[in-house]
PDB file of C-alpha atoms in Angstrom:
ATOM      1  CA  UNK A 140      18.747 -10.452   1.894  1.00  0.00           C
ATOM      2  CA  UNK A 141      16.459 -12.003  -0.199  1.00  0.00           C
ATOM      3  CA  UNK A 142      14.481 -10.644  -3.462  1.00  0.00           C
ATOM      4  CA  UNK A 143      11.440 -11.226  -1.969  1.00  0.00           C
ATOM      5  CA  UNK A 144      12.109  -9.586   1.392  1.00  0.00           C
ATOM      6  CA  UNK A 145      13.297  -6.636  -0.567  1.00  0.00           C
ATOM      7  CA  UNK A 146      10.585  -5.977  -2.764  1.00  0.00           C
ATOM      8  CA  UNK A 147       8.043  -6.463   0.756  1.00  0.00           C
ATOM      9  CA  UNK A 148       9.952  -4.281   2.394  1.00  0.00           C
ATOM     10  CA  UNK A 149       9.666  -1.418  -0.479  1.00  0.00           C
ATOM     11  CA  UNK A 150       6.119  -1.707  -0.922  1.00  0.00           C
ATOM     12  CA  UNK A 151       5.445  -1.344   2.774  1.00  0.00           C
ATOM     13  CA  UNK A 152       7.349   2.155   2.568  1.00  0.00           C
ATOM     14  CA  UNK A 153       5.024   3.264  -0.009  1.00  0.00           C
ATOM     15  CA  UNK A 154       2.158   2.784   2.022  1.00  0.00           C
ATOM     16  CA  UNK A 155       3.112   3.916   4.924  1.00  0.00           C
ATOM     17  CA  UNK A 156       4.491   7.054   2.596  1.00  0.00           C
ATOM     18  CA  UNK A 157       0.989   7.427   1.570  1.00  0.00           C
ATOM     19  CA  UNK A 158      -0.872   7.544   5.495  1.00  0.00           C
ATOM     20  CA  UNK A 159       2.118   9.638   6.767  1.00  0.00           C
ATOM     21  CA  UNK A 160       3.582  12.478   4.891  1.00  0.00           C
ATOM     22  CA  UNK A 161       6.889  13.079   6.845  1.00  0.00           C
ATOM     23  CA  UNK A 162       9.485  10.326   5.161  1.00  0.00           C
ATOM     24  CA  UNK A 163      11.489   9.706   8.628  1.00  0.00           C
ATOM     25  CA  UNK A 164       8.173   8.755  10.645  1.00  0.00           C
ATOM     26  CA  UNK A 165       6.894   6.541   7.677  1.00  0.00           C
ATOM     27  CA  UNK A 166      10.082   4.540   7.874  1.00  0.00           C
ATOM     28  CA  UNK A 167       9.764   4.072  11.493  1.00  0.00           C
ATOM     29  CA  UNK A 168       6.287   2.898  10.884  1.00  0.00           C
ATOM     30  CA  UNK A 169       7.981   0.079   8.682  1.00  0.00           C
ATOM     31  CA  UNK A 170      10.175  -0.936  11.218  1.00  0.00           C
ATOM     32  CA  UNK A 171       7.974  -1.468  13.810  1.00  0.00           C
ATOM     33  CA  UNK A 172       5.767  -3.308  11.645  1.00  0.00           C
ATOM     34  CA  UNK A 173       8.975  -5.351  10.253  1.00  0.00           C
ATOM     35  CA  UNK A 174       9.738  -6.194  14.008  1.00  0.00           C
ATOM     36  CA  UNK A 175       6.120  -7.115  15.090  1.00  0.00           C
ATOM     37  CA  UNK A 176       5.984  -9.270  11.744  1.00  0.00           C
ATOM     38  CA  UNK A 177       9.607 -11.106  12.821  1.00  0.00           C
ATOM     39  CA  UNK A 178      10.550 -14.465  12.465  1.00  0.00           C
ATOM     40  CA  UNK A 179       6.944 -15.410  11.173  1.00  0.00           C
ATOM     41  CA  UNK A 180       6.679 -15.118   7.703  1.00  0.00           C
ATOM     42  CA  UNK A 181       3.750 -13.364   6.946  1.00  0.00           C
ATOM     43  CA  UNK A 182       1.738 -12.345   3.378  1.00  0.00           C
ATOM     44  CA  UNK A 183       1.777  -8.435   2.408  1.00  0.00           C
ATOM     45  CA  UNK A 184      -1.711  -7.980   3.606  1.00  0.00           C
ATOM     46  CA  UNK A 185      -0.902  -9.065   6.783  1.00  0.00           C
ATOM     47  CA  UNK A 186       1.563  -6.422   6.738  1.00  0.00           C
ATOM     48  CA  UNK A 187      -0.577  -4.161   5.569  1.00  0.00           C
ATOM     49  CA  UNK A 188      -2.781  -4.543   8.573  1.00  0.00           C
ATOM     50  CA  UNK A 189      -0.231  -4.223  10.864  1.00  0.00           C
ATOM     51  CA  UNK A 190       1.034  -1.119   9.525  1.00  0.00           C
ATOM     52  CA  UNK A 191      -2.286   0.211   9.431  1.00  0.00           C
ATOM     53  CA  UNK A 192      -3.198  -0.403  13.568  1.00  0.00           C
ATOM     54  CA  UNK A 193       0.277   1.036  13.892  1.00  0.00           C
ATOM     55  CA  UNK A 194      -0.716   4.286  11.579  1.00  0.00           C
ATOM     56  CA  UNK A 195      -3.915   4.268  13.751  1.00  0.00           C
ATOM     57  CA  UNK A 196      -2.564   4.305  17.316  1.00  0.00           C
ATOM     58  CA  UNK A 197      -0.431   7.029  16.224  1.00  0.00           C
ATOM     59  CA  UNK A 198      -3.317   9.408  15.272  1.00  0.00           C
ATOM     60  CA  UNK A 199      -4.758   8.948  18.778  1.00  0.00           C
ATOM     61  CA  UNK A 200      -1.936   9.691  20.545  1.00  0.00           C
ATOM     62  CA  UNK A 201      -0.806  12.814  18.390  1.00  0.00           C
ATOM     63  CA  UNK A 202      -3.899  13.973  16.769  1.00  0.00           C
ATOM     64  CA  UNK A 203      -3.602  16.261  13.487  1.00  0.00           C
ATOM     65  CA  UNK A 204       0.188  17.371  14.723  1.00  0.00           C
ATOM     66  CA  UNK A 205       1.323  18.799  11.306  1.00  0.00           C
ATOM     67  CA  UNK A 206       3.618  21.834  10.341  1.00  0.00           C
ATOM     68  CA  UNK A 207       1.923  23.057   7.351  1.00  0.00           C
ATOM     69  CA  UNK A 208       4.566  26.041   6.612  1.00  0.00           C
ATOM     70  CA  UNK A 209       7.909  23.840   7.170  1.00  0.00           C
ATOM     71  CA  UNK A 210       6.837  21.319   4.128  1.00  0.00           C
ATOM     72  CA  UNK A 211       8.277  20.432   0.934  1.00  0.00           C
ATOM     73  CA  UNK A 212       6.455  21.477  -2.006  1.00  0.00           C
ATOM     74  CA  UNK A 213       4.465  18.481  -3.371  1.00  0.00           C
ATOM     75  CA  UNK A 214       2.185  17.878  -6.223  1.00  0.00           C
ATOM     76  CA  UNK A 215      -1.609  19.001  -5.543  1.00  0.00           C
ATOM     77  CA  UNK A 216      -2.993  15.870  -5.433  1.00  0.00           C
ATOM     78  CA  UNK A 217      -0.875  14.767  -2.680  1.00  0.00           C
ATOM     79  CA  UNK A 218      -1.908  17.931  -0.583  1.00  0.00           C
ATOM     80  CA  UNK A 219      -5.540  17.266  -1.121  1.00  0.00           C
ATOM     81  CA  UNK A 220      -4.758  13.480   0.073  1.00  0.00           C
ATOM     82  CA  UNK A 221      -3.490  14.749   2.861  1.00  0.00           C
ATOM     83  CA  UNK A 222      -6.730  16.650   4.155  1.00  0.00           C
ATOM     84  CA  UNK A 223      -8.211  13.056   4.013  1.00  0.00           C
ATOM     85  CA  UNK A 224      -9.353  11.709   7.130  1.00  0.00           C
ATOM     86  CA  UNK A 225      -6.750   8.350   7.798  1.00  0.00           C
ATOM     87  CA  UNK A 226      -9.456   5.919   6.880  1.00  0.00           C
ATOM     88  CA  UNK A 227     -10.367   7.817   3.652  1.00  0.00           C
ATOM     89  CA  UNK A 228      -6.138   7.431   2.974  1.00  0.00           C
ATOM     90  CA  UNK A 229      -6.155   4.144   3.950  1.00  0.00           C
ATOM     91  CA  UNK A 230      -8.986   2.846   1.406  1.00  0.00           C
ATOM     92  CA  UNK A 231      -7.932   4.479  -1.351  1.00  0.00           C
ATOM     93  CA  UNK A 232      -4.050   3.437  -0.966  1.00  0.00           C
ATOM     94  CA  UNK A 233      -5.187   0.345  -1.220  1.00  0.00           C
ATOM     95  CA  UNK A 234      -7.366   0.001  -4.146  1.00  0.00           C
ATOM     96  CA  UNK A 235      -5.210   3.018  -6.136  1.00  0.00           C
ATOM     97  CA  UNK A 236      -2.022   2.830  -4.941  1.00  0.00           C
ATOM     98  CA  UNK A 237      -1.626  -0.833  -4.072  1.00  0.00           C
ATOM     99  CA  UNK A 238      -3.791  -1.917  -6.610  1.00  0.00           C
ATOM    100  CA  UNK A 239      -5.666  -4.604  -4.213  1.00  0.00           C
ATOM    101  CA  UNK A 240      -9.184  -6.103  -4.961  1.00  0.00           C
ATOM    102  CA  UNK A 241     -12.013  -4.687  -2.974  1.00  0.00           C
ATOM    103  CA  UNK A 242     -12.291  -7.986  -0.955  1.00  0.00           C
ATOM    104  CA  UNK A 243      -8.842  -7.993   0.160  1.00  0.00           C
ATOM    105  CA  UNK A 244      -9.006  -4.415   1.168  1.00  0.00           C
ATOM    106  CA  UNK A 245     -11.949  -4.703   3.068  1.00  0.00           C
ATOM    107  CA  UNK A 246     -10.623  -7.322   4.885  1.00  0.00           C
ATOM    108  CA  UNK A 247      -7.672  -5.915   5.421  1.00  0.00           C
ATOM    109  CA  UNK A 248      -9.364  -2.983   7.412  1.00  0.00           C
ATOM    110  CA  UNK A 249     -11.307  -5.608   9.093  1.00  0.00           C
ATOM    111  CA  UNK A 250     -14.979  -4.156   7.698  1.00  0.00           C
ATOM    112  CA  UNK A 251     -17.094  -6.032   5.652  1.00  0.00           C
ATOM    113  CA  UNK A 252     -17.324  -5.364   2.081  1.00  0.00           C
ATOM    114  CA  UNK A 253     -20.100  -3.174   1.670  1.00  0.00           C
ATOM    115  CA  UNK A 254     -18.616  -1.037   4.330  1.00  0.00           C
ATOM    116  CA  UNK A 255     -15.578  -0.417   2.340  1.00  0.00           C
ATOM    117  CA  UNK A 256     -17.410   0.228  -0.615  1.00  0.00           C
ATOM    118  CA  UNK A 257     -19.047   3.012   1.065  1.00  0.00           C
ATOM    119  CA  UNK A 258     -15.877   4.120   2.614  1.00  0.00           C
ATOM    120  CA  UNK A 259     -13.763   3.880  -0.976  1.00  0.00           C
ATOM    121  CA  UNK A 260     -17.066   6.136  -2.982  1.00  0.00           C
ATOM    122  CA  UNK A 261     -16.903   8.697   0.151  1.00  0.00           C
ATOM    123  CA  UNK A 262     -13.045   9.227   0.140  1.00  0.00           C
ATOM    124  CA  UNK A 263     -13.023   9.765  -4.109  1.00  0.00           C
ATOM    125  CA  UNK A 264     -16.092  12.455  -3.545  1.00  0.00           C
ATOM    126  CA  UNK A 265     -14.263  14.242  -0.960  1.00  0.00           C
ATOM    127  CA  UNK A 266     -10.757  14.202  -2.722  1.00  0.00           C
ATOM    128  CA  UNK A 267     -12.399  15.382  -5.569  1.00  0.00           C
ATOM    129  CA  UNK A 268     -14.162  17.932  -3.866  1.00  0.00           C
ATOM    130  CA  UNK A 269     -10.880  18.824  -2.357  1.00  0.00           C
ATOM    131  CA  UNK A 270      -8.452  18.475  -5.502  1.00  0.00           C
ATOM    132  CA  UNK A 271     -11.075  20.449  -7.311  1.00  0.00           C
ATOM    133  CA  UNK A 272     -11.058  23.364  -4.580  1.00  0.00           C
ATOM    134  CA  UNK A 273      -7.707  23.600  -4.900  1.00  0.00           C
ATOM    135  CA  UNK A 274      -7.511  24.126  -8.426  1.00  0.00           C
ATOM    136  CA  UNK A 275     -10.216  26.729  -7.590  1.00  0.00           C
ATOM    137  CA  UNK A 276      -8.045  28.530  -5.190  1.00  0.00           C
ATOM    138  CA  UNK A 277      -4.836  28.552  -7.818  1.00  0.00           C
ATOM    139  CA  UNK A 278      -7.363  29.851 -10.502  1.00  0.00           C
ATOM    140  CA  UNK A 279      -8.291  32.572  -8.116  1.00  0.00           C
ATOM    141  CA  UNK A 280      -4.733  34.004  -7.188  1.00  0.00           C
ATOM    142  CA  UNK A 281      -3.472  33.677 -11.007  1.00  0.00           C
ATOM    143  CA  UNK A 282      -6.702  36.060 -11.746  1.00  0.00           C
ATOM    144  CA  UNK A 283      -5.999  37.901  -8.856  1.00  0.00           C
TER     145      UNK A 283
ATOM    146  CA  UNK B 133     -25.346  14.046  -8.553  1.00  0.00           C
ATOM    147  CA  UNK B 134     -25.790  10.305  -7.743  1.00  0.00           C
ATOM    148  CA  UNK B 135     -25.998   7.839 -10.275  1.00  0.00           C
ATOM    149  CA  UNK B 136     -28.182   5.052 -10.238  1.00  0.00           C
ATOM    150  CA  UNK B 137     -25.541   2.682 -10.740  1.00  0.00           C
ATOM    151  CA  UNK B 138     -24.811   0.788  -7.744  1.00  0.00           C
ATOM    152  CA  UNK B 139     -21.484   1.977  -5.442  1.00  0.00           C
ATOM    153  CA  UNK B 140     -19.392  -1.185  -6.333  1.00  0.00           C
ATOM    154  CA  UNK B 141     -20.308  -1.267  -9.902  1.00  0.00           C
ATOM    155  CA  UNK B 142     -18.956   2.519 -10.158  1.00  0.00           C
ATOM    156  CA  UNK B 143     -15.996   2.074  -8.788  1.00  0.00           C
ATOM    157  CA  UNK B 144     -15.291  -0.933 -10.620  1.00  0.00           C
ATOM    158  CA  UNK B 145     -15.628   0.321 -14.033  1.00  0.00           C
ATOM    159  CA  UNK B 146     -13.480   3.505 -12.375  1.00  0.00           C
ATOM    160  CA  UNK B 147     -10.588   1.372 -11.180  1.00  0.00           C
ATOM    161  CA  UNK B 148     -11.324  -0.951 -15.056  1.00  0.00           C
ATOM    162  CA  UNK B 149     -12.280  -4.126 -12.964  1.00  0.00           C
ATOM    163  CA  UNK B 150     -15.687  -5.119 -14.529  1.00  0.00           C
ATOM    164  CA  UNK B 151     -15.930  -8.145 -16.602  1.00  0.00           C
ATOM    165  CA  UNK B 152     -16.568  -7.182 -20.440  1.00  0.00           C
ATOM    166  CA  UNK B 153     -20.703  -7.251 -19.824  1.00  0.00           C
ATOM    167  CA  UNK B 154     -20.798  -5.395 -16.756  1.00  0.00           C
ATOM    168  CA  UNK B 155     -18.378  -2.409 -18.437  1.00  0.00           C
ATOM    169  CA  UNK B 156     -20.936  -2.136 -21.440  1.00  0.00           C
ATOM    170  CA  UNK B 157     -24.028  -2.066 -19.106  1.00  0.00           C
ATOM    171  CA  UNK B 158     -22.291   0.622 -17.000  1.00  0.00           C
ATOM    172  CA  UNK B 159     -20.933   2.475 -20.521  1.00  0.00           C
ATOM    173  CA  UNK B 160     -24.284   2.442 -21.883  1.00  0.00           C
ATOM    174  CA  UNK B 161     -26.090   3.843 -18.617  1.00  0.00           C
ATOM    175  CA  UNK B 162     -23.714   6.484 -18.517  1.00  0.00           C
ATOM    176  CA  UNK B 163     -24.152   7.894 -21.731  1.00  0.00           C
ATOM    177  CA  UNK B 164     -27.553   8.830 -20.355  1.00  0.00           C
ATOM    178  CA  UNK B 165     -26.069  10.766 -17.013  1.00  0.00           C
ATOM    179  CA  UNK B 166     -23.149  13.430 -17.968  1.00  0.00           C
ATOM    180  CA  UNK B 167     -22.680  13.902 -14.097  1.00  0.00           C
ATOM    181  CA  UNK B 168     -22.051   9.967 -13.867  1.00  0.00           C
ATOM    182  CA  UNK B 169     -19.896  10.160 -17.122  1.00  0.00           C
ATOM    183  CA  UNK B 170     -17.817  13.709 -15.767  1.00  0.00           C
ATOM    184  CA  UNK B 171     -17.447  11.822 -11.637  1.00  0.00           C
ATOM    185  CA  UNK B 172     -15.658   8.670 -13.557  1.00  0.00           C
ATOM    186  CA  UNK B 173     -13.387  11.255 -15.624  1.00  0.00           C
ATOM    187  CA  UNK B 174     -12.691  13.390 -12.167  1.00  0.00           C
ATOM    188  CA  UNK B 175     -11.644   9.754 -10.603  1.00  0.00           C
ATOM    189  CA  UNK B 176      -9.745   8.515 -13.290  1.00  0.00           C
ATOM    190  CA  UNK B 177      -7.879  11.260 -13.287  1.00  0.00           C
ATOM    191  CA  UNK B 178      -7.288  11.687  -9.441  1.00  0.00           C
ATOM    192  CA  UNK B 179      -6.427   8.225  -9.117  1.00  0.00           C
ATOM    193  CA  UNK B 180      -3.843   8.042 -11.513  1.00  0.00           C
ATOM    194  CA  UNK B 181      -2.675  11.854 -10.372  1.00  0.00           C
ATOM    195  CA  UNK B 182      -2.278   9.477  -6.835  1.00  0.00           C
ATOM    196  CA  UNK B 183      -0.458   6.825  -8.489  1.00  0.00           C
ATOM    197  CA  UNK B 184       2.419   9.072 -10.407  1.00  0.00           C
ATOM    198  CA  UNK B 185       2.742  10.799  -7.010  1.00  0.00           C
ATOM    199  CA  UNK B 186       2.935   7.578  -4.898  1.00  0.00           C
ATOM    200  CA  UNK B 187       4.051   4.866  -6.782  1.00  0.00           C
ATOM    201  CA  UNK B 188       8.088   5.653  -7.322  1.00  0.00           C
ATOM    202  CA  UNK B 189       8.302   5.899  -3.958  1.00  0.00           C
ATOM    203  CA  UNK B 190       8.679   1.932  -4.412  1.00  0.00           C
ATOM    204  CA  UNK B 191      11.786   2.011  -6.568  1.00  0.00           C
ATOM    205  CA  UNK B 192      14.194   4.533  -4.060  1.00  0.00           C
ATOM    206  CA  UNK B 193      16.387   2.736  -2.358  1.00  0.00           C
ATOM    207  CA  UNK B 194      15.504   1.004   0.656  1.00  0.00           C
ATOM    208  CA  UNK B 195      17.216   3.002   3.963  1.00  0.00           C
ATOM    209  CA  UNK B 196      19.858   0.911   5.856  1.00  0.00           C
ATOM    210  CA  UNK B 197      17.698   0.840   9.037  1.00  0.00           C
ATOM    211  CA  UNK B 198      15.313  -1.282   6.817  1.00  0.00           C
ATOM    212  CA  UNK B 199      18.073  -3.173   4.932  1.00  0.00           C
ATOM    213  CA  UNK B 200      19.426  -4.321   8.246  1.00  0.00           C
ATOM    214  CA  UNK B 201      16.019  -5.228   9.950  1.00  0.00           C
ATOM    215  CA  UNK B 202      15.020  -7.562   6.933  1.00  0.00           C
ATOM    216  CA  UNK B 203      18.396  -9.360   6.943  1.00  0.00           C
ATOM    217  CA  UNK B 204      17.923  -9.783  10.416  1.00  0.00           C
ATOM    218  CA  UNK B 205      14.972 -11.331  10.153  1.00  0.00           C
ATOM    219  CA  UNK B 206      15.595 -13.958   7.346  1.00  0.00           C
ATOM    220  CA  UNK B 207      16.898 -16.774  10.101  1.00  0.00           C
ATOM    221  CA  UNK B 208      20.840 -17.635  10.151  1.00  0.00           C
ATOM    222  CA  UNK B 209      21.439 -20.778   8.630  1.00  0.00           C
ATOM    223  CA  UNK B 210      17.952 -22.299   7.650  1.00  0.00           C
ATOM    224  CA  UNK B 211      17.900 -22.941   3.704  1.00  0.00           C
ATOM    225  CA  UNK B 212      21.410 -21.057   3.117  1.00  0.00           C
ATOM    226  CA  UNK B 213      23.052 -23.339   0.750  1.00  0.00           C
ATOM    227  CA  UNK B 214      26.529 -22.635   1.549  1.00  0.00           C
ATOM    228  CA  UNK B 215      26.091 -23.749   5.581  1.00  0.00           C
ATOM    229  CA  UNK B 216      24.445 -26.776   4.754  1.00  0.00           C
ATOM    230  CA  UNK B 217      27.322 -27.690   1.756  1.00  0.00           C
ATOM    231  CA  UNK B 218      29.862 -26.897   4.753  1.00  0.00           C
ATOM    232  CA  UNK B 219      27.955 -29.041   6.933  1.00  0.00           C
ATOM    233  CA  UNK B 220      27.194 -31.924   4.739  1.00  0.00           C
ATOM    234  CA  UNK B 221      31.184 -32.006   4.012  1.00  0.00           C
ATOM    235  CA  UNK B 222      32.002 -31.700   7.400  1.00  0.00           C
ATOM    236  CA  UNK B 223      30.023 -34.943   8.016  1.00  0.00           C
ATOM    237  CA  UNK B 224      31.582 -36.338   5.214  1.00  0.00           C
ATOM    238  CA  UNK B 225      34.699 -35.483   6.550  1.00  0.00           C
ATOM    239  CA  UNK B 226      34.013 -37.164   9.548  1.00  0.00           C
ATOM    240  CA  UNK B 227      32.497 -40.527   8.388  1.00  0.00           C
ATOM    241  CA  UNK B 228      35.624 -41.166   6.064  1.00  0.00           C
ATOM    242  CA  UNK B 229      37.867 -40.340   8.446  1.00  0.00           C
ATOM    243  CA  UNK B 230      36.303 -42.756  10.985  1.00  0.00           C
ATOM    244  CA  UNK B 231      36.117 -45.136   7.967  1.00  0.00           C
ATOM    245  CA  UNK B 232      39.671 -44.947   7.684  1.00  0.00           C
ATOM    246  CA  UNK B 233      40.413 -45.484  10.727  1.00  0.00           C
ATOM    247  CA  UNK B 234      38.533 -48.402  11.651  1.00  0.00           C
ATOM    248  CA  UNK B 235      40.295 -49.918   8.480  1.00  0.00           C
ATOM    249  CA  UNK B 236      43.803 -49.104   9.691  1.00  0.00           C
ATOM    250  CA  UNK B 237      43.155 -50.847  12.974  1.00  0.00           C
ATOM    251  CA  UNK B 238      41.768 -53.970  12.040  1.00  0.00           C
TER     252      UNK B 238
END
């Protein structure tokens, strides 16, 4: 297995970690995007797209089907992620996450770049909004 | 709440992608708009909140399913030094002993 393939491989986990929550379903995402990417060797970005129109059929055919009380605990900031729409997740894994330029992300998601702009501003304002109204919350039942 | 710097420009000097010009025009126009200035602190912070929470997910260990599927992928033989050194001294092999032959005839 080479070095290369290996390092792919574990940054394609990490962003499928960050547009599905549940570990197991992430990794499946990985695979199928391994085995559509298969004997053609392709750049992470391709990947990336892939991945992505994967992530994307799956929220059609199972919209929103999450089990809130059977969860892990996980930091705050990944909860508030969570209650990002997908395309909100997907621009800001890129840029934060992934570190990729705005260019490459935007064509990535196939929209041009003032689109992503737009998308990237909208999806820090609401995670904000909802990071923020979480803290509220905590403050709340520590005052009681 | 909106500042009057443009989208891109924001979110550049957020993520620390402007050139050394553009980060002092967007530093100086913020020091005039404490919302502007307080959003980039909120971002900052949330992205690299995102980052610690994300990014080690990189370094676990990659699951066998995933091992498997990536050496399946590279192809068999192609560019793997050992089969074409076994090859190339199989041919070898075969032109001396041919060679030889020929010699011990004639």
């Amino acid at each position: 297995m080479g070095r290369h393939e290996d390092t792919l491989a574990r940054r394609l986990r990490r962003f499928a970690r960050a547009l599905v929550s549940d570990a197991d379903c992430a990794d499946q995402l990985v695979l199928e995007t391994l085995t559509a990417a298969e004997s053609s060797c392709m750049h992470v970005h391709q990947l990336f797209a892939i991945l992505i129109a994967r992530r994307r059929e799956r929220e059609t055919l199972l919209p929103r089907a999450r089990a809130p009380a059977a969860k892990a605990p996980q930091p705050d900031i990944l909860r508030a992620f969570e209650a990002l729409p997908l395309i909100d997740r997907e621009a800001l894994a890129l840029v934060v996450v992934e570190q990729l330029e705005y260019e490459d992300a935007a064509r990535i998601l196939d929209v041009p770049l003032a689109t992503f702009i737009a998308r990237l501003t909208q999806a820090r304002a609401t995670l904000a909004r909802l990071a923020e109204g979480d803290r509220q919350v905590v403050l709340r039942l520590v005052k009681g | 709440m909106k500042t009057r710097i443009p989208d891109q420009a924001f979110n550049a000097y957020v993520d620390g992608r402007l050139g050394v010009k553009a980060e002092r025009d967007v530093m100086h126009a913020l020091e005039k708009d404490p919302a502007g200035a307080a959003r980039v602190a909120a971002w900052r912070r949330q992205s690299e909140a995102l980052r610690a929470a994300l990014s080690p997910i990189a370094d676990e260990p990659l699951p066998l399913s995933i091992v498997l599927k990536i050496r399946a992928a590279v192809p068999e033989g192609t560019g793997n030094p050992l089969v074409i050194g076994v090859l190339l001294g199989f041919l070898a092999g075969l032109v001396c002993g041919f060679g030889l032959n020929w010699i011990v005839i004639h």
